[in-house]
Each structure stands twice: as C-alpha cells, then as structure tokens.
Amino acid sequence: MSNYHIKNLEEYFHVYKKSIQEPEVFWEEIAEEHFTWREKWTNVLSWDFSKPEIKWFENAKLNITENCIDRHLPTRGDKTAIIFEPNSPDEDALHISYNELHERVCKFANVLKLNGVAKGDRVIIYLPMIPELAVSVLACARIGAVHSVVFAGFSSTALSTRINDCEAKMVITSDGSYRGKKTIDLKGIVDEALDESPGVETVLVAKRINSEITMKSGRDIWLEPLLENASSECEIEIMDAEDPLFILYTSGSTGKPKGMLHTTAGYMVFTAYTFKNVFQYQDDDVYWCTADIGWITGHSYIVYGPLCNGATTLMFEGVPSYPDYGRFWQIVEEHKVNQFYTAPTAIRALAKENVDFVNSYDLSSLKVLGSVGEPINEEAWCWYNEHVGKKKSPIVDTWWQTETGGILISPIPHVTPTKPTFATLPLPGIEPALMDENGEEINGNQVDGKLCVKKPWPSIARTIWGDHQRYKETYFSAYENKYFTGDGALRDETGYYRITGRVDDVIIVSGHNMGTAPIEDAINEHPMVAESAIVGFPHDVKGNALYGFVTLKEVDESSETDNLRKQINQLITEQIGPIAKLDKIQFVNGLPKTRSGKIMRRILRKIATNDTGNLGDISTLLNPEVVQDIMDNSLQ
Ligand code: PRX
C-alpha cells in the first residue's frame, strides 16, 4: 500500500523517512496505485545534477488529461469539476461537470488539431480567468501540444518576447477581459504583440466582453463556431513520461524571462500527491485557489493537481475588491468553499478593510486556509487565522516556486502543528539543505543559510526552454550537486523552516517574481536615462515595493521630474506590465559602484529601507561621494 494520504504526525515522520531513504520505492508505489498509465516505466529515477539531467518514470506512457478527466467519468461524471465564478456577482456561476469538461476539452482539442497544431507544437494562451483558459490548457495536453500560458496582465512586448522565445505557432485569446469595474482590450494587446511575432499563424479568439475588435483575415478566427462544429470525442495522444507538458516563463536576474519546462509524468504525480495532502481534500469538498492560471500556482493547484484527484475546483474571474471587499467571503459562502488558497498580499489588502466585510458572511464551510507566493508576516497570519479561519482552520504556508512545479515545504493541515511565518516541514521526497558563505552545508538546528534541495523530486523543471546552459548556471552551479532555490531560510530548534526571502536580484512584489534586470532594461530605454538600479523596500500590502534610482544623461535643473517619473512607469508598463511599476523613483547624480564598475545594490537597498546606520565600508567604492548625496535626497 502506498502512503498517498497522510493522516497524522507519526505517519508523516514515517512516510518522510521512507521517501528519503527509498525515494524510488516511495514514488513508484504512489504512481502505480493512483494514476492511469498506458505503459509502465522501465526505471523510476535517473539523475545527474552536474549536467543537469533528471528523468522520472522513464519510458512510461500516459496522458495527463486521461488522469485529470477520463478516468473519473465512470464514478464522477456528474460531479462538478470546475465552478466558474464570474467577475460580476450579477452573472451566474457556471458548474462544469467532469462529463462536460470531457466534452469541452475534446472539442477544443479537435479545434486545435484542425487548425494545424500537432504534438510538440507550442501554443501561447493569453486569456482571462474564464473556463476557456482551463479547457485550452487541457486541450493542449490532450494532443501533446506544449502550452505556455502568459498572464493576461502582461504587456504586448512581454507577450511577444515569450511567443518568440518558444516559437509558438498559435495564440489563444479573447476579445477582452473584465477586471473589477474595468474592461481590458486583450485582443488589441495581442495584435500589437504579433507585429513583433510574425511566426504566429493562427489566433483563436474567445468571446467574453462582446467588444468591437478587428479580426485579421487569414489569421484570426472566432472560437465559438469552431467549437460548435467540432467532434466531442478526441482520443488522447500517448505521451512519454518526459515529454514536455508546458513552458511557463518566470523572470530572473537577466533581462530575458526563463521559460521553465515541465514534463508530464513526474509533474502529474507530484502535483496530485501534494494537492491531496496539503489541502486534505475529501471527495465532496469545494476547493478554491484565487491565483490566476497564468502563474504556476494556477497550473498546479487550480488545474492539474485538483482535477487529477477528481476534485471540484473553483476559478474566479474577478478581483477581491469588486464590487466590494467582501467579494472573496461572499464566494466562500455561496459555494461553501472548504479549502481556500490565496496570497499574503491579498490577505494584507483585505485586512486593511473593515472586518465587517468578513463577518457578514458565513465562512463555516472552511476547513483549510493556504498561503503562497511570499513570506506571510505574522500580522497577516494572525488576521487570517482569527477572522477567516476563526482559529479552527489550520493555515498552510506553502513554499515553492515556478521551477519546483509543486509545493516543497508546507504544513499538512491537522497533522503538522503550525507556527506563524514558518512553512514548517518538507513534504515527503524533499530534502532541504542550508548552505553557508563557504558553500558548505550547515547542519543542526537554529541556523540560517541559503536554501538548496539535495535530490530531485518528480516535478522539478527539467530545463529552461532553449537554454540548458542557463538552467545549469542558475540552479546547479552555486553549490555542487544541489538545486539552489535563490531563497534564504532559517531552521528553528524543532527543524521547522522559515523562508526569509530572495537572496538574488529578484524581488517579490504582491507575490509576483520581479527580476530587477528586465525593469532596469525598460527604464534605460528612456532617451533621457543614463542608468538605473532597482531595489525593494517593505510595503504594507505588497510585501515589497520597487524603488528605482535613476541617473539622467543631461541634468537640467528645470527637468520636469514628475513628468519623467510618469514616462518611466509608462515605459515599464509597456515593456512588462503594470505589476512592475515603481513606487518611488529618485533621480541621482551617480550610482555607487565598485572599482570593477558593478552597482552596489546593497547600499541602495539600505537607503531605500531607511537603514543607513551601518552602510559598511564605502571607502572602497569607485565613487563614495555619491552615497551621501543619495541619502540626503532619499524619498524615504
Ligand atoms: O521567494 C520565494 C517566494 O516566491 C518565490 C517563487 O516565486 P514564483 O516562481 O513566482 O512562484 C510563486 C508561487 C509558488 C520563491 O523563491 N515564495 C513562494 N512561496 C513562499 C515564498 N516565500 C516565502 N513563503 C512562501 N510560502
């Protein structure tokens, strides 16, 4: 018998030990008993972090949509697979059963095929949180096409960079999207992007807001009539365990986003297993993750993990503040949500509002509360626990990354005692390590260091699309034979982990990974800008906000700096998207640099966080004189 579902702490320790001592036996049992395979593997795991090369369930054959949909039909055909809750509460929610999901996915898959998409082709999906998003993801997987969902808040430039990087031949989008009171012209953004992406042959357009849009003949096609005419049966494509499932872009410390590639079998097994345990999902539960499917959280814990377990998963199109700050709680009451998974930034934003917004709704259905995306501060943790969970629903602070595919460190609710701000213990199969400045592993408890993982788990990303060397350098070169996460962490006296934040040039803003380099590249495109450096500073809702230090080519006393600030943020919005806008922009005469010309961000970070008591030795700088000047004019 496999240990698929952990029910108490003793069992956790037992299962964890087994998973570390005999990982292959552990994962093989789970894979064998809980999934449908067309052919079994010949080897459970082979790996070499020095190349790096990782293979799970080698030579097994399967299709993830057979596991997410078809195998549930005999027993759960009429069960709701997806609840779609629209942006406006005036529009009715939609309940899509497993039978209906099967039909929708098959039809969509046939439409893809009829429009020239074949196994291995890349398809970019740029859609709002409407059912077509989940359905198109699954339709790609059904025919072996590699989906790459781009969050529909990204700009046309960011979109075309991603299309070109993975050489997608098709884009799936909608006429527009609803976001609270606003509508967004998604198709217009796609049109602009495609001016820079001539490789795209077809654009499928879903109708959502009924806006007037232009359709380019020979390229753009309305989705609805195609779906109406498509057959509702579509055989699965038989995939190899290591065939690509999707590419998801994440920003890194250079300008170019990293297309993290996830493959089929390991990703499926790990996301399903972690979903079951971290949320303790029971058969009639309603589960809701508020993330967008454009992020990894949505891929793994709105679509694949829940559906693999035959769960009911809710997808919400709107925002927490529309029509008012009670919207989340109204949805919890309306659909009797049992597991609720959101981000600290949302919790902090809601905690600022009148608590009556929470108390006006019946939240008694809730059993588990989740948090993801950044460290959850104690105040937010306590508010969530008290007002939403009524101190009876454990909070699972889940730590993981786009690269990890699934949750690596998290409490198991009602099993692991929780502790505010701690992600607590590694899940089975995960062996964390903390590393010191000399690259040595730090043993024992009550220590802190840089967080690594010692061995591969099934859903680790296999490469960066088109750039294996960068994959190796980013994750496997800092420490020999270990996966480096880019995060710092501490281990307390009981062995619990607390993630302290990024240790590289990535800043987490409202739970979104922001590489500083792409933002600086965008700013530097302004004709008046000479140079720029971005650092983070604490923000009470976003967790971190962005502070830009900018030098201008010609300093003119009459420069309209407010106007320049607007233009800089406009450039960032165009190149990346509004989520990357700067909260503060300080124009400076020079940036502090080392003698080799590297910008000393450490000093800028201290200035931005108003922590200038101990700047360290600045005398070795190339230009120590600029530091005082920057401090004197700081916007803090
Ligand atoms: O710094 C960690 C932070 O988010 C980073 C990963 O971001 P992304 O790839 O966008 O994935 C976010 C959703 C999985 C991590 O390196 N992070 C994520 N979850 C937590 C966290 N930091 C602290 N606590 C968490 N629970």
XYZ file of C-alpha atoms in Angstrom, residues 111-496:
386
model
C -10.220 22.582 -32.962
C -6.500 22.796 -32.223
C -5.794 19.845 -34.477
C -7.966 21.193 -37.280
C -6.012 24.410 -37.093
C -2.694 22.756 -37.565
C -1.487 22.177 -34.009
C 0.327 18.885 -33.545
C 2.211 17.101 -30.783
C 5.229 19.125 -29.655
C 3.968 22.446 -31.097
C 3.916 25.401 -28.720
C 0.685 27.272 -28.104
C 0.553 30.562 -26.240
C -2.563 31.089 -24.138
C -3.348 34.691 -23.246
C -6.764 34.551 -21.649
C -8.580 35.906 -18.617
C -9.787 33.542 -15.906
C -12.673 32.116 -17.921
C -13.412 28.409 -18.492
C -11.710 28.503 -21.902
C -8.421 29.047 -20.081
C -8.552 25.782 -18.146
C -10.091 23.999 -21.113
C -7.450 25.177 -23.594
C -4.637 24.157 -21.235
C -6.123 20.669 -21.009
C -6.847 20.548 -24.749
C -3.176 21.202 -25.492
C -2.143 18.492 -23.060
C -4.624 16.078 -24.627
C -2.984 16.316 -28.045
C 0.572 16.687 -26.765
C 0.955 20.356 -27.648
C 3.078 22.355 -25.220
C 1.072 25.146 -23.619
C 2.604 28.340 -22.430
C 0.136 30.481 -20.540
C 1.045 34.151 -20.350
C -0.674 36.028 -17.528
C -3.166 38.384 -19.175
C -1.781 41.366 -17.263
C 1.485 41.264 -19.191
C 2.104 43.871 -21.880
C 2.317 43.275 -25.623
C 6.121 43.436 -25.507
C 6.299 40.831 -22.743
C 3.834 38.690 -24.690
C 5.747 38.841 -27.960
C 9.060 38.089 -26.186
C 7.502 34.883 -24.872
C 5.865 33.959 -28.185
C 9.179 34.379 -29.971
C 11.211 32.578 -27.364
C 9.179 29.388 -27.628
C 8.356 29.878 -31.324
C 4.645 29.414 -30.815
C 2.552 28.985 -33.923
C -0.777 29.750 -32.289
C -2.144 32.229 -29.751
C -5.412 31.688 -27.910
C -7.002 34.844 -26.543
C -10.327 36.613 -26.053
C -11.856 39.827 -27.302
C -11.223 41.323 -23.897
C -11.451 40.742 -20.181
C -13.316 42.017 -17.162
C -11.322 43.140 -14.181
C -13.495 44.666 -11.491
C -15.115 47.757 -12.997
C -12.718 47.832 -15.921
C -12.536 46.028 -19.202
C -9.226 45.291 -20.883
C -8.670 45.079 -24.617
C -6.781 41.800 -24.716
C -7.138 41.303 -28.458
C -5.615 44.735 -29.068
C -2.616 43.737 -26.953
C -2.257 40.507 -28.928
C -2.437 42.430 -32.221
C 0.381 44.689 -31.095
C 2.451 41.745 -29.896
C 2.013 39.964 -33.193
C 3.553 42.872 -35.078
C 6.746 41.631 -33.454
C 5.911 37.925 -33.707
C 5.402 37.016 -37.337
C 5.731 33.274 -36.651
C 2.190 33.033 -35.287
C -0.090 31.526 -37.911
C -3.393 31.424 -36.080
C -5.143 33.360 -33.328
C -8.207 31.747 -31.778
C -10.456 34.347 -30.178
C -12.969 33.568 -27.437
C -15.857 35.964 -26.942
C -16.073 37.351 -23.433
C -16.912 41.053 -23.350
C -18.559 41.409 -26.778
C -16.402 44.360 -27.721
C -15.756 45.559 -31.238
C -12.425 44.165 -32.297
C -10.650 43.784 -35.589
C -10.072 40.293 -36.886
C -7.162 39.888 -39.253
C -8.313 37.735 -42.088
C -6.385 34.531 -42.613
C -5.035 34.699 -39.075
C -7.759 35.405 -36.511
C -10.687 33.038 -36.005
C -13.636 33.182 -33.584
C -13.515 30.175 -31.337
C -17.200 29.586 -30.702
C -18.335 28.447 -34.161
C -15.297 26.187 -34.386
C -16.191 24.549 -31.094
C -19.823 24.131 -32.103
C -18.834 22.179 -35.163
C -16.083 20.120 -33.558
C -16.495 16.485 -32.572
C -16.888 15.867 -28.866
C -14.605 12.867 -28.884
C -10.866 13.208 -29.129
C -8.531 10.329 -28.493
C -5.654 11.129 -26.194
C -2.173 11.456 -27.607
C 0.037 8.908 -25.894
C 2.877 10.830 -24.287
C 6.207 9.749 -22.940
C 6.777 10.442 -19.232
C 9.442 13.000 -20.087
C 7.624 14.677 -22.985
C 7.169 18.413 -22.401
C 3.844 19.383 -20.843
C 4.239 23.121 -20.595
C 6.550 26.090 -20.551
C 5.950 28.807 -18.008
C 8.010 31.961 -18.002
C 9.430 33.426 -14.834
C 11.644 36.437 -14.506
C 15.230 36.086 -13.494
C 18.303 38.153 -12.937
C 18.882 38.955 -16.596
C 16.512 40.736 -18.945
C 15.236 37.638 -20.685
C 12.491 35.643 -18.949
C 13.245 31.993 -18.256
C 10.930 29.515 -19.935
C 10.758 26.803 -17.305
C 9.956 23.487 -18.940
C 7.873 20.947 -17.067
C 7.396 17.411 -18.296
C 4.488 15.039 -17.993
C 4.596 12.134 -15.549
C 6.625 13.478 -12.634
C 4.725 16.759 -12.657
C 1.413 14.911 -12.603
C 2.351 12.579 -9.752
C 3.820 15.299 -7.569
C 1.106 17.929 -8.024
C -1.643 15.371 -7.410
C 0.089 13.967 -4.329
C 0.833 17.345 -2.792
C -2.668 18.658 -3.530
C -4.219 15.734 -1.683
C -2.003 16.114 1.366
C -1.532 19.848 1.685
C -5.241 20.538 1.370
C -6.504 17.236 2.841
C -9.082 17.224 0.092
C -12.123 14.978 0.722
C -14.394 13.805 -2.034
C -17.259 16.273 -1.668
C -15.164 19.295 -0.828
C -15.138 22.509 -2.824
C -11.622 23.845 -3.243
C -10.727 27.386 -4.274
C -7.349 28.792 -5.187
C -7.538 32.512 -6.000
C -4.410 32.574 -8.165
C -4.513 33.194 -11.893
C -3.829 30.193 -14.128
C -1.154 32.397 -15.716
C 1.076 31.598 -12.728
C 2.433 28.238 -11.601
C 0.031 28.177 -8.636
C -2.875 28.134 -11.061
C -1.335 25.431 -13.240
C -0.573 23.071 -10.386
C -3.319 23.862 -7.895
C -6.289 25.063 -9.929
C -5.980 22.750 -12.897
C -3.746 19.699 -12.708
C -3.467 18.780 -9.007
C -7.182 19.139 -8.166
C -8.519 17.547 -11.351
C -6.156 14.594 -11.005
C -7.795 13.974 -7.642
C -11.320 14.293 -9.067
C -11.853 17.457 -7.045
C -14.210 20.384 -7.520
C -12.014 23.398 -8.240
C -13.289 26.941 -8.353
C -11.918 29.545 -10.728
C -12.679 33.201 -10.128
C -12.511 35.757 -12.887
C -12.569 38.904 -10.769
C -10.705 40.772 -8.066
C -11.044 40.795 -4.259
C -12.241 44.415 -4.168
C -15.137 44.299 -6.619
C -17.954 45.101 -6.132
C -16.606 45.463 -2.584
C -14.045 43.981 -0.227
C -16.452 41.231 0.813
C -16.296 39.505 -2.580
C -13.993 36.635 -1.562
C -16.064 35.863 1.501
C -19.325 36.078 -0.415
C -17.942 33.459 -2.830
C -16.846 31.243 0.057
C -20.379 31.409 1.472
C -22.137 30.951 -1.867
C -20.169 27.877 -2.908
C -19.477 26.536 0.585
C -15.762 26.535 -0.064
C -13.823 24.080 2.124
C -10.229 24.849 1.189
C -9.194 28.400 0.393
C -5.733 29.184 -1.010
C -4.531 32.762 -1.540
C -1.525 35.070 -1.325
C -0.296 37.187 1.615
C -0.685 40.357 -0.444
C -4.426 39.683 -0.813
C -4.721 38.942 2.887
C -2.956 42.191 3.792
C -5.133 44.217 1.437
C -8.307 42.695 2.902
C -7.099 43.033 6.485
C -6.901 46.801 5.978
C -10.624 46.978 5.298
C -13.446 46.862 7.812
C -13.691 43.407 9.339
C -17.460 43.533 8.775
C -16.699 42.584 5.184
C -15.585 39.224 6.539
C -18.079 38.888 9.335
C -21.110 39.455 7.114
C -20.673 36.048 5.520
C -20.973 32.501 6.724
C -17.495 31.020 6.476
C -18.241 27.885 8.486
C -17.549 25.626 5.489
C -13.822 26.456 5.605
C -11.502 23.696 6.793
C -8.075 24.673 5.474
C -6.518 28.039 4.613
C -3.497 28.284 2.351
C -0.895 30.948 1.690
C 1.613 31.122 -1.144
C 3.939 33.401 -3.061
C 5.960 35.202 -0.421
C 6.661 35.064 3.283
C 3.466 35.693 5.227
C 4.109 38.201 8.008
C 2.857 37.479 11.494
C 0.193 40.174 11.486
C -1.370 38.894 8.276
C -1.092 35.306 9.514
C -2.937 36.182 12.730
C -5.663 38.132 10.941
C -6.214 35.252 8.511
C -6.298 32.771 11.366
C -8.632 34.774 13.548
C -11.084 36.399 11.170
C -11.236 33.985 8.261
C -10.332 30.692 9.909
C -11.995 31.549 13.237
C -8.988 29.821 14.792
C -10.235 26.422 13.693
C -8.832 26.118 10.159
C -5.099 25.496 10.039
C -3.055 27.802 7.811
C -0.782 26.031 5.385
C 2.072 28.363 4.462
C 3.227 26.638 1.293
C 6.703 27.355 -0.021
C 7.586 26.527 -3.599
C 8.486 28.052 -6.975
C 7.673 28.019 -10.684
C 10.766 25.856 -11.027
C 9.673 23.308 -8.426
C 6.308 22.633 -10.082
C 4.686 21.797 -6.759
C 4.792 22.580 -3.042
C 8.036 21.515 -1.317
C 7.750 22.834 2.233
C 4.394 23.151 3.966
C 2.444 22.032 6.978
C -0.054 19.255 6.414
C -3.271 20.572 7.980
C -4.422 18.863 11.160
C -1.153 16.909 11.047
C 1.746 19.377 11.361
C 1.386 21.908 14.196
C 1.572 25.320 12.548
C 3.731 28.263 13.594
C 3.171 31.781 12.224
C 5.602 32.736 9.439
C 7.013 29.206 9.205
C 6.441 26.972 6.202
C 7.350 24.236 8.721
C 8.479 20.862 7.364
C 9.491 19.476 3.987
C 6.936 17.313 2.245
C 7.838 13.689 1.552
C 10.563 13.371 -1.039
C 12.092 16.766 -0.280
C 15.479 17.024 1.387
C 16.340 20.679 2.030
C 19.819 21.909 2.894
C 21.010 25.249 4.253
C 24.340 26.445 2.910
C 26.874 28.814 4.410
C 29.026 31.512 2.802
C 31.768 28.982 2.020
C 29.444 26.694 0.173
C 29.288 24.155 2.992
C 26.093 22.613 4.272
C 25.077 23.836 7.720
C 23.967 21.021 9.956
C 21.938 21.203 13.133
C 19.068 23.458 14.093
C 18.731 27.157 14.911
C 20.740 28.085 11.851
C 20.184 30.084 8.713
C 21.613 29.977 5.232
C 20.841 29.709 1.570
C 18.193 27.160 0.760
C 19.019 24.225 -1.504
C 17.424 20.865 -2.210
C 19.670 17.832 -2.265
C 17.851 15.446 -4.569
C 15.371 15.729 -7.418
C 11.652 15.401 -6.754
C 9.270 14.378 -9.528
C 8.075 17.850 -10.607
C 11.366 19.741 -10.766
C 11.623 21.731 -14.035
C 13.829 19.869 -16.487
C 15.389 22.789 -18.323
C 14.958 26.366 -19.485
C 13.438 26.241 -22.936
C 16.223 26.724 -25.475
C 18.885 27.485 -22.874
C 20.050 24.481 -20.902
C 23.280 26.237 -20.010
C 21.368 28.982 -18.207
C 19.391 26.326 -16.343
C 22.645 24.774 -15.184
C 24.197 28.078 -14.197
C 21.160 29.429 -12.378
C 20.198 26.404 -10.326
C 23.057 23.902 -10.214
C 26.279 25.880 -10.215
C 26.197 27.793 -6.928
C 26.542 24.576 -4.904
C 27.862 21.292 -6.140
C 25.303 18.581 -6.602
C 22.418 20.644 -5.198
C 19.470 22.560 -6.577
C 19.778 26.189 -5.431
C 16.464 27.934 -4.851
C 17.605 31.574 -4.710
C 15.938 31.894 -1.290
C 17.343 32.296 2.182
C 15.851 30.317 5.056
C 16.300 29.527 8.698
C 15.725 26.294 10.550
C 14.444 26.633 14.100
C 15.111 24.454 17.111
C 12.494 21.902 16.034
C 13.626 21.707 12.418
C 10.900 23.984 11.072
